[in-house]
């Protein structure tokens, strides 16, 4: 006969290293973080660390991490830091996260949506804990918009044709000559003309067809319709947007319909 039982046996290192709390600093901060460790064998502890932000180092004898966080460290964070205490025989390790921020904080704008032809005015909000004078730059704006480098206000009139290149990924940068920070958001631009894409159509050769194209114009213009790629025998009413006629030869066709008011345009296939 036999009987079995299972239990857990936990083996710890004689060295106990207290895990540091996650750290957060600004570029330019002076840092001093002391590690706490004990050795049940009364050995002499030495310390090491990996993954520290540039500009910081650990004293191998005392376990104190010190230094000044340099400009640019924020771009590479957050930092996954591992600290080790050892006595030549035994060791213990702990990991924590070190987040580095720029002294400049930019509030990320909400995603923006406008029509071509709209006048836009978007104020960028940023602060600088070093009390520096902020200057602004922006990349990726829709044509017709620009930023005031002193105030951070994006303004202008969105150009005709901007809807073709949507969406725009807009990146804002604020700097004070030493520190900088950046954030991004999306700017969508629509044509004032909205054209509903027709469902795919199926007919037999010889069918008589009447398909109405639906479009609206937020600019209140008079819409004119055109179409390319229609099946043989069909045409579109330029003022009504109705595709009508008697289908000739069979085949697979890929029409594109366009509505324009003379300034703005929308198409669907």
Coordinates of C-alpha atoms in Angstrom, one line a residue:
X1 CA 0.0 0.0 0.0
X2 CA 1.0 3.6 -0.5
X3 CA -0.2 7.1 0.2
X4 CA 0.9 10.5 -1.1
X5 CA 0.6 14.1 0.0
X6 CA 1.7 17.3 -1.7
X7 CA 2.8 20.5 -0.1
X8 CA 4.7 23.7 -1.0
X9 CA 8.2 24.5 0.1
X10 CA 9.2 28.1 -0.4
X11 CA 12.9 29.0 -0.5
X12 CA 13.9 32.6 -0.1
X13 CA 17.2 34.3 -0.7
X14 CA 18.9 35.4 2.6
X15 CA 18.9 38.9 1.0
X16 CA 15.7 40.9 1.2
X17 CA 15.4 43.8 -1.2
X18 CA 12.4 46.2 -0.8
X19 CA 10.8 47.0 -4.1
X20 CA 11.0 50.7 -4.8
X21 CA 7.7 52.5 -5.6
X22 CA 7.3 53.5 -9.3
X23 CA 9.1 56.9 -9.8
X24 CA 8.1 60.0 -11.8
X25 CA 10.4 63.0 -12.5
X26 CA 10.7 65.9 -14.9
X27 CA 13.7 66.4 -17.2
X28 CA 16.1 68.6 -15.2
X29 CA 15.2 67.1 -11.8
X30 CA 18.0 66.1 -9.4
X31 CA 17.3 62.6 -8.1
X32 CA 18.2 60.7 -4.9
X33 CA 16.6 57.3 -4.4
X34 CA 17.9 55.0 -1.6
X35 CA 17.4 51.2 -1.9
X36 CA 16.6 49.2 1.2
X37 CA 18.1 45.7 1.6
X38 CA 19.1 43.3 4.4
X39 CA 21.2 40.1 4.4
X40 CA 20.4 37.4 6.9
X41 CA 23.9 36.1 6.4
X42 CA 25.4 39.4 7.5
X43 CA 27.3 39.6 4.2
X44 CA 28.5 42.9 2.6
X45 CA 26.0 43.9 0.0
X46 CA 26.7 45.5 -3.3
X47 CA 24.2 47.0 -5.7
X48 CA 23.6 47.3 -9.4
X49 CA 20.8 48.6 -11.6
X50 CA 19.8 48.3 -15.3
X51 CA 17.4 50.3 -17.4
X52 CA 18.0 53.6 -15.5
X53 CA 17.1 56.9 -17.3
X54 CA 20.2 58.5 -18.8
X55 CA 21.9 60.7 -16.3
X56 CA 21.2 58.5 -13.3
X57 CA 23.6 55.9 -11.7
X58 CA 23.6 53.7 -8.6
X59 CA 26.3 53.7 -5.9
X60 CA 27.4 50.1 -5.8
X61 CA 28.3 50.3 -2.1
X62 CA 25.3 52.3 -0.7
X63 CA 22.5 51.4 -3.2
X64 CA 21.6 55.1 -3.6
X65 CA 20.5 56.1 -7.1
X66 CA 21.5 59.7 -7.9
X67 CA 22.0 62.1 -10.8
X68 CA 20.2 64.8 -12.9
X69 CA 17.7 63.8 -15.5
X70 CA 18.9 65.3 -18.8
X71 CA 16.9 67.0 -21.5
X72 CA 15.4 64.4 -23.9
X73 CA 14.9 61.5 -21.4
X74 CA 11.1 61.9 -21.6
X75 CA 11.1 60.8 -25.2
X76 CA 12.5 57.3 -24.3
X77 CA 10.3 56.6 -21.3
X78 CA 8.8 54.9 -19.4
X79 CA 11.9 53.1 -18.2
X80 CA 11.8 49.5 -16.9
X81 CA 14.4 49.5 -14.1
X82 CA 15.8 46.4 -12.4
X83 CA 17.8 46.7 -9.2
X84 CA 19.9 43.9 -7.7
X85 CA 21.5 43.5 -4.2
X86 CA 24.1 40.7 -3.8
X87 CA 26.7 39.5 -1.3
X88 CA 28.9 37.5 -3.6
X89 CA 26.9 34.3 -3.0
X90 CA 23.2 35.2 -2.8
X91 CA 21.2 37.9 -4.6
X92 CA 17.8 39.5 -4.8
X93 CA 16.2 41.6 -7.5
X94 CA 13.3 44.0 -7.8
X95 CA 11.8 45.8 -10.8
X96 CA 9.9 49.1 -11.0
X97 CA 9.0 51.8 -13.6
X98 CA 10.6 55.2 -13.8
X99 CA 8.5 57.8 -15.8
X100 CA 10.2 60.9 -17.1
X101 CA 8.1 63.9 -18.2
X102 CA 9.0 67.1 -19.9
X103 CA 8.5 70.2 -17.7
X104 CA 6.2 71.3 -20.6
X105 CA 2.7 69.7 -20.6
X106 CA 0.5 70.0 -23.6
X107 CA -3.3 69.2 -23.3
X108 CA -4.1 66.9 -26.3
X109 CA -6.9 68.5 -28.3
X110 CA -10.0 66.5 -29.1
X111 CA -10.1 65.2 -32.6
X112 CA -11.5 67.9 -35.0
X113 CA -14.0 67.7 -37.8
X114 CA -14.7 70.4 -40.3
X115 CA -16.1 71.0 -43.8
X116 CA -14.0 72.4 -46.6
X117 CA -14.5 76.2 -46.5
X118 CA -14.9 76.3 -42.7
X119 CA -13.1 79.0 -40.7
X120 CA -11.2 77.2 -37.9
X121 CA -9.8 78.5 -34.6
X122 CA -8.3 76.0 -32.2
X123 CA -6.4 77.2 -29.1
X124 CA -3.6 74.9 -27.8
X125 CA -3.2 74.7 -24.1
X126 CA 0.3 74.1 -22.6
X127 CA 2.1 74.9 -19.4
X128 CA 5.8 75.0 -18.5
X129 CA 6.8 74.3 -14.9
X130 CA 10.1 76.1 -15.5
X131 CA 8.2 79.3 -16.3
X132 CA 9.9 79.5 -19.8
X133 CA 8.4 81.3 -22.8
X134 CA 6.6 78.8 -25.0
X135 CA 6.8 78.6 -28.8
X136 CA 4.6 76.4 -30.9
X137 CA 5.0 74.5 -34.1
X138 CA 2.5 72.1 -35.8
X139 CA 2.9 69.5 -38.5
X140 CA 0.3 67.8 -40.7
X141 CA -2.4 70.5 -40.7
X142 CA -5.0 70.6 -43.4
X143 CA -4.1 73.1 -46.2
X144 CA -5.3 76.6 -45.3
X145 CA -4.5 76.3 -41.5
X146 CA -1.5 77.5 -39.6
X147 CA -0.4 78.0 -36.0
X148 CA 0.6 81.2 -34.3
X149 CA 4.0 80.4 -32.9
X150 CA 3.6 82.7 -29.9
X151 CA 0.0 82.0 -28.9
X152 CA -0.5 78.4 -30.1
X153 CA -3.8 79.2 -31.8
X154 CA -4.4 77.2 -35.0
X155 CA -6.5 79.2 -37.4
X156 CA -7.4 79.8 -41.1
X157 CA -9.9 78.6 -43.7
X158 CA -9.9 75.0 -44.7
X159 CA -9.1 74.8 -48.4
X160 CA -11.2 73.3 -51.1
X161 CA -10.0 69.7 -51.8
X162 CA -8.7 69.0 -48.3
X163 CA -11.3 66.3 -47.9
X164 CA -9.4 64.1 -50.4
X165 CA -6.4 63.6 -48.0
X166 CA -8.2 62.8 -44.8
X167 CA -7.6 61.9 -42.1
X168 CA -4.9 64.4 -41.1
X169 CA -2.6 63.4 -38.2
X170 CA -1.6 66.7 -36.6
X171 CA 1.4 66.9 -34.3
X172 CA 1.8 69.9 -32.0
X173 CA 5.1 70.7 -30.4
X174 CA 5.7 73.3 -27.6
X175 CA 9.2 74.3 -26.6
X176 CA 10.9 76.9 -24.4
X177 CA 14.3 76.8 -25.9
X178 CA 15.5 74.0 -23.6
X179 CA 12.6 71.6 -23.0
X180 CA 9.9 70.4 -25.4
X181 CA 6.8 68.3 -25.5
X182 CA 4.6 67.0 -28.3
X183 CA 1.2 65.5 -28.8
X184 CA -0.9 64.4 -31.7
X185 CA -4.6 64.3 -32.7
X186 CA -6.7 63.7 -35.8
X187 CA -8.3 66.4 -38.0
X188 CA -11.1 65.2 -40.3
X189 CA -12.2 67.3 -43.2
X190 CA -15.4 66.6 -45.1
X191 CA -16.8 68.0 -48.3
X192 CA -19.9 70.1 -47.7
X193 CA -21.5 67.8 -50.2
X194 CA -22.6 64.4 -48.9
X195 CA -23.3 61.8 -51.5
X196 CA -24.9 58.6 -50.4
X197 CA -23.2 55.6 -52.1
X198 CA -25.7 53.6 -54.0
X199 CA -26.1 49.9 -53.3
X200 CA -24.6 47.6 -55.9
X201 CA -27.1 47.1 -58.7
X202 CA -28.1 44.0 -60.7
X203 CA -30.2 44.0 -63.9
X204 CA -30.7 42.1 -67.1
X205 CA -29.8 43.4 -70.5
X206 CA -32.9 45.2 -71.9
X207 CA -34.2 46.3 -68.4
X208 CA -35.5 49.8 -68.0
X209 CA -33.7 51.5 -65.1
X210 CA -34.3 54.5 -62.8
X211 CA -31.9 55.0 -60.0
X212 CA -31.9 58.2 -58.0
X213 CA -28.7 59.5 -56.5
X214 CA -29.1 61.2 -53.1
X215 CA -26.9 64.1 -52.2
X216 CA -27.0 67.2 -49.9
X217 CA -24.9 70.3 -49.8
X218 CA -24.3 72.0 -46.5
X219 CA -23.1 75.1 -48.5
X220 CA -26.6 75.4 -50.0
X221 CA -25.3 75.3 -53.6
X222 CA -27.1 74.0 -56.7
X223 CA -25.9 70.5 -57.3
X224 CA -24.9 69.2 -60.7
X225 CA -24.5 65.4 -61.3
X226 CA -22.2 63.5 -63.6
X227 CA -21.4 59.8 -63.9
X228 CA -18.7 57.7 -65.6
X229 CA -18.6 53.9 -66.2
X230 CA -22.3 53.4 -66.6
X231 CA -23.7 50.4 -68.4
X232 CA -24.4 51.0 -72.0
X233 CA -27.7 52.7 -72.6
X234 CA -27.8 54.6 -69.2
X235 CA -27.2 58.3 -68.4
X236 CA -27.6 60.6 -65.4
X237 CA -29.7 63.7 -65.3
X238 CA -27.3 66.5 -64.5
X239 CA -29.9 68.4 -62.4
X240 CA -31.9 65.5 -61.0
X241 CA -29.2 62.9 -60.3
X242 CA -31.4 60.2 -61.6
X243 CA -29.7 57.4 -63.6
X244 CA -32.1 56.2 -66.3
X245 CA -32.4 54.4 -69.6
X246 CA -32.5 50.9 -71.1
X247 CA -29.6 48.6 -70.4
X248 CA -27.8 47.4 -73.6
X249 CA -25.1 44.8 -73.4
X250 CA -24.5 42.7 -70.4
X251 CA -21.3 42.8 -68.3
X252 CA -19.8 44.0 -65.0
X253 CA -19.7 47.8 -64.7
X254 CA -18.1 50.1 -62.1
X255 CA -19.8 53.4 -62.2
X256 CA -18.6 56.5 -60.4
X257 CA -21.2 59.3 -59.6
X258 CA -20.1 62.8 -58.8
X259 CA -22.1 65.8 -57.3
X260 CA -20.6 69.3 -57.5
X261 CA -21.9 72.8 -56.7
X262 CA -19.1 74.5 -58.7
X263 CA -16.8 74.8 -55.7
X264 CA -17.1 71.6 -53.7
X265 CA -17.3 68.0 -55.0
X266 CA -18.2 64.5 -53.7
X267 CA -18.0 61.2 -55.5
X268 CA -19.0 57.6 -54.8
X269 CA -18.5 54.3 -56.7

